[in-house]
CSV table of C-alpha atoms in Angstrom, one decimal:
chain,number,residue,atom,x,y,z
R,1,MET,CA,-9.6,-98.7,-151.1
R,2,ALA,CA,-9.4,-98.3,-147.3
R,3,LEU,CA,-12.4,-97.2,-145.4
R,4,PRO,CA,-12.1,-94.1,-143.4
R,5,PRO,CA,-11.7,-94.8,-139.6
R,6,LEU,CA,-15.0,-95.1,-137.6
R,7,ASN,CA,-15.9,-92.0,-135.6
R,8,TYR,CA,-17.3,-93.0,-132.2
R,9,VAL,CA,-18.6,-89.6,-131.1
R,10,PRO,CA,-22.2,-88.0,-131.5
R,11,VAL,CA,-22.9,-86.8,-135.0
R,12,SER,CA,-21.7,-83.2,-135.8
R,13,GLU,CA,-23.5,-80.7,-137.9
R,14,LEU,CA,-21.2,-81.7,-140.8
R,15,ASP,CA,-22.1,-85.4,-140.3
R,16,SER,CA,-25.8,-84.5,-140.5
R,17,VAL,CA,-25.4,-82.3,-143.4
R,18,ASN,CA,-23.4,-85.1,-145.2
R,19,ASN,CA,-26.3,-87.6,-144.4
R,20,LEU,CA,-28.8,-85.1,-145.9
R,21,LEU,CA,-26.6,-84.9,-149.1
R,22,LEU,CA,-26.2,-88.7,-149.2
R,23,SER,CA,-30.1,-89.1,-149.0
R,24,ILE,CA,-30.3,-87.4,-152.5
R,25,GLY,CA,-27.3,-89.1,-154.1
R,26,GLN,CA,-24.8,-86.2,-153.5
R,27,SER,CA,-21.2,-86.8,-152.4
R,28,PRO,CA,-20.2,-85.8,-148.9
R,29,VAL,CA,-18.2,-82.8,-148.2
R,30,ASN,CA,-15.2,-82.1,-145.8
R,31,THR,CA,-16.5,-78.7,-144.7
R,32,LEU,CA,-19.7,-76.7,-144.5
R,33,SER,CA,-18.0,-73.9,-146.3
R,34,VAL,CA,-18.1,-75.2,-149.9
R,35,PRO,CA,-18.3,-72.4,-152.5
R,36,GLY,CA,-20.4,-73.2,-155.5
R,37,VAL,CA,-22.3,-76.2,-154.0
R,38,LYS,CA,-25.8,-75.0,-153.5
R,39,ASP,CA,-27.1,-78.3,-152.0
R,40,VAL,CA,-24.8,-77.9,-148.9
R,41,SER,CA,-26.1,-74.5,-148.0
R,42,ILE,CA,-29.6,-75.6,-148.5
R,43,ALA,CA,-29.1,-78.8,-146.4
R,44,GLN,CA,-27.5,-76.7,-143.7
R,45,MET,CA,-30.4,-74.2,-143.7
R,46,ILE,CA,-33.0,-76.9,-143.5
R,47,LEU,CA,-31.1,-78.6,-140.6
R,48,HIS,CA,-30.9,-75.3,-138.8
R,49,ASP,CA,-34.5,-74.5,-139.3
R,50,THR,CA,-35.6,-78.0,-138.3
R,51,SER,CA,-33.4,-77.8,-135.2
R,52,ARG,CA,-35.1,-74.5,-134.2
R,53,GLU,CA,-38.6,-76.0,-134.9
R,54,VAL,CA,-38.0,-79.2,-132.8
R,55,GLN,CA,-36.4,-77.3,-129.9
R,56,SER,CA,-39.2,-74.6,-129.7
R,57,LYS,CA,-41.4,-77.3,-128.4
R,58,GLY,CA,-39.4,-77.5,-125.2
R,59,TRP,CA,-37.6,-80.7,-124.1
R,60,SER,CA,-35.8,-81.7,-120.9
R,61,TYR,CA,-32.5,-80.9,-122.4
R,62,ASN,CA,-33.3,-77.2,-123.5
R,63,VAL,CA,-35.7,-76.0,-120.9
R,64,ASP,CA,-34.8,-74.3,-117.6
R,65,THR,CA,-37.5,-73.8,-115.0
R,66,ALA,CA,-37.5,-71.0,-112.4
R,67,TYR,CA,-34.8,-69.3,-114.5
R,68,PRO,CA,-33.9,-65.9,-113.0
R,69,MET,CA,-34.7,-63.1,-115.5
R,70,PRO,CA,-32.3,-60.3,-114.6
R,71,ARG,CA,-33.2,-56.6,-114.7
R,72,ASP,CA,-31.3,-54.4,-117.1
R,73,VAL,CA,-29.9,-51.0,-116.2
R,74,ASP,CA,-32.8,-49.2,-117.7
R,75,GLY,CA,-35.2,-51.2,-115.5
R,76,THR,CA,-36.5,-53.6,-118.3
R,77,ILE,CA,-36.1,-57.3,-118.4
R,78,PRO,CA,-34.7,-58.3,-121.9
R,79,ILE,CA,-35.3,-61.7,-123.3
R,80,PRO,CA,-32.0,-63.6,-123.9
R,81,ALA,CA,-31.1,-63.7,-127.6
R,82,ASN,CA,-31.2,-67.6,-127.8
R,83,ALA,CA,-34.5,-68.0,-125.9
R,84,LEU,CA,-37.2,-69.4,-128.1
R,85,GLN,CA,-39.8,-69.2,-125.5
R,86,VAL,CA,-40.2,-67.5,-122.1
R,87,VAL,CA,-43.1,-68.2,-119.8
R,88,PRO,CA,-42.8,-66.1,-116.6
R,89,ASP,CA,-43.8,-67.8,-113.3
R,90,ASP,CA,-45.7,-64.8,-112.4
R,91,GLY,CA,-48.7,-64.6,-114.7
R,92,THR,CA,-48.7,-60.8,-114.8
R,93,TYR,CA,-45.6,-60.9,-117.1
R,94,VAL,CA,-45.7,-61.6,-120.8
R,95,GLU,CA,-43.1,-61.4,-123.6
R,96,ARG,CA,-43.5,-58.3,-125.8
R,97,ALA,CA,-40.9,-56.7,-128.1
R,98,ARG,CA,-38.3,-59.2,-126.8
R,99,LYS,CA,-38.7,-57.9,-123.3
R,100,LEU,CA,-41.0,-58.9,-120.3
R,101,TYR,CA,-44.0,-56.7,-120.1
R,102,ASP,CA,-45.9,-56.2,-116.8
R,103,THR,CA,-49.5,-56.3,-117.7
R,104,GLY,CA,-50.7,-55.4,-114.3
R,105,ASN,CA,-48.9,-52.1,-114.3
R,106,ARG,CA,-48.9,-51.7,-118.1
R,107,THR,CA,-45.2,-51.1,-118.3
R,108,PHE,CA,-41.7,-52.6,-119.3
R,109,THR,CA,-40.1,-51.1,-116.4
R,110,VAL,CA,-39.9,-53.3,-113.2
R,111,GLY,CA,-38.9,-52.3,-109.6
R,112,VAL,CA,-35.3,-52.8,-108.3
R,113,ASP,CA,-36.5,-55.5,-105.9
R,114,ALA,CA,-38.4,-57.4,-108.6
R,115,LYS,CA,-37.4,-61.1,-108.6
R,116,VAL,CA,-38.9,-62.5,-111.9
R,117,THR,CA,-38.3,-66.1,-112.8
R,118,ALA,CA,-39.5,-68.0,-115.9
R,119,GLU,CA,-39.5,-71.3,-117.7
R,120,VAL,CA,-37.1,-70.6,-120.6
R,121,THR,CA,-36.9,-72.7,-123.7
R,122,TRP,CA,-33.4,-72.3,-125.2
R,123,PHE,CA,-32.2,-72.6,-128.8
R,124,LEU,CA,-29.1,-74.7,-128.4
R,125,ALA,CA,-26.1,-75.1,-130.8
R,126,TYR,CA,-26.5,-78.4,-132.7
R,127,GLU,CA,-23.3,-79.8,-130.9
R,128,ASP,CA,-24.9,-78.9,-127.5
R,129,LEU,CA,-27.9,-81.3,-128.1
R,130,PRO,CA,-27.9,-84.8,-127.0
R,131,GLN,CA,-27.2,-87.5,-129.6
R,132,ILE,CA,-30.9,-88.7,-129.6
R,133,ALA,CA,-32.1,-85.1,-130.4
R,134,ARG,CA,-29.5,-84.7,-133.2
R,135,LYS,CA,-30.6,-87.9,-134.8
R,136,TYR,CA,-34.3,-86.9,-134.7
R,137,ILE,CA,-33.5,-83.5,-136.1
R,138,GLU,CA,-31.4,-85.0,-138.8
R,139,ARG,CA,-34.0,-87.6,-139.8
R,140,ARG,CA,-36.8,-84.8,-139.8
R,141,ALA,CA,-34.5,-82.4,-141.9
R,142,GLY,CA,-33.6,-85.3,-144.3
R,143,ARG,CA,-37.3,-85.8,-145.2
R,144,LEU,CA,-37.9,-82.1,-145.8
R,145,PHE,CA,-34.5,-81.7,-147.7
R,146,GLN,CA,-35.4,-84.7,-150.0
R,147,ALA,CA,-38.9,-83.4,-150.6
R,148,GLN,CA,-37.7,-79.9,-151.7
R,149,ILE,CA,-34.7,-81.1,-153.8
R,150,VAL,CA,-35.9,-84.4,-155.3
R,151,GLY,CA,-39.5,-84.8,-154.5
R,152,SER,CA,-39.6,-88.7,-154.7
R,153,GLN,CA,-42.6,-90.3,-153.2
R,154,ILE,CA,-40.6,-93.6,-152.6
R,155,LEU,CA,-37.9,-91.7,-150.8
R,156,HIS,CA,-40.5,-89.7,-148.9
R,157,GLN,CA,-42.1,-92.9,-147.5
R,158,PHE,CA,-38.6,-94.3,-146.5
R,159,ASN,CA,-37.5,-90.9,-144.9
R,160,LEU,CA,-40.9,-90.7,-143.1
R,161,GLN,CA,-40.4,-94.2,-141.7
R,162,MET,CA,-36.9,-93.3,-140.4
R,163,GLU,CA,-38.3,-90.1,-138.9
R,164,SER,CA,-41.1,-91.8,-137.0
R,165,GLU,CA,-38.5,-94.3,-135.6
R,166,ALA,CA,-36.3,-91.4,-134.5
R,167,ALA,CA,-39.2,-89.5,-133.1
R,168,ALA,CA,-40.3,-92.6,-131.0
R,169,GLU,CA,-36.7,-93.0,-129.6
R,170,HIS,CA,-36.6,-89.2,-128.9
R,171,ASP,CA,-40.0,-89.5,-127.0
R,172,ARG,CA,-38.8,-92.5,-125.0
R,173,TYR,CA,-35.7,-90.5,-124.0
R,174,GLN,CA,-38.0,-87.6,-122.8
R,175,LEU,CA,-40.0,-90.1,-120.7
R,176,ARG,CA,-36.9,-91.5,-119.1
R,177,SER,CA,-35.3,-88.2,-118.4
R,178,ARG,CA,-38.4,-86.4,-116.9
R,179,THR,CA,-39.9,-87.4,-113.5
R,180,THR,CA,-43.5,-86.9,-114.4
R,181,ASN,CA,-46.5,-88.8,-114.2
R,182,PHE,CA,-50.2,-88.4,-115.2
R,183,PHE,CA,-51.3,-87.5,-111.8
R,184,SER,CA,-48.5,-85.2,-110.6
R,185,SER,CA,-48.1,-83.3,-113.9
R,186,PRO,CA,-50.7,-84.0,-116.6
R,187,ALA,CA,-49.8,-80.8,-118.5
R,188,ALA,CA,-46.2,-82.0,-118.8
R,189,ILE,CA,-47.2,-85.4,-120.1
R,190,ASN,CA,-49.6,-83.7,-122.6
R,191,ARG,CA,-46.8,-81.6,-123.9
R,192,ILE,CA,-44.7,-84.8,-124.5
R,193,TYR,CA,-47.3,-86.6,-126.4
R,194,ASN,CA,-48.6,-83.7,-128.5
R,195,ARG,CA,-45.2,-82.5,-130.0
R,196,ARG,CA,-45.8,-83.1,-133.7
């Protein structure tokens, strides 16, 4: 039997779901739309939830700083649908009801000249993430998936080790991709080291 050709591109969502299925002894699938195979939809849901959890911590690849927050026609500033976290640069604004709220004036409405910027943490599609992030998310999701479906302590320890290695690689990537140090940005360094 001939082996399938090697795929030299970053893992896709389908690849990761198949790796989760293989971790519990299930056969891989050709598509994520497989009727009647409950494990596929569970694996995809856990992968999606894990991706949201990991990305919500804010990394170099999914955070924009000084991002302009445009005013809507009704005078409010809506939070973009795929924003996981919005931290306005002006401390008088906070997120409330998926809009920015001006705590100083106690209103959602801002003036026409208001130029509000914020640090925005985005929830990116799986294929938009760098390979290193996909691998970390896949390993973390694999541990959770196996724990929910099989519950084997031996597999749990094995998956935990693989997740730890992927997390270390992911953290190294962060340190290389951000130009921060302990003296110029201790808060940023603290965020990197206190992710889990």
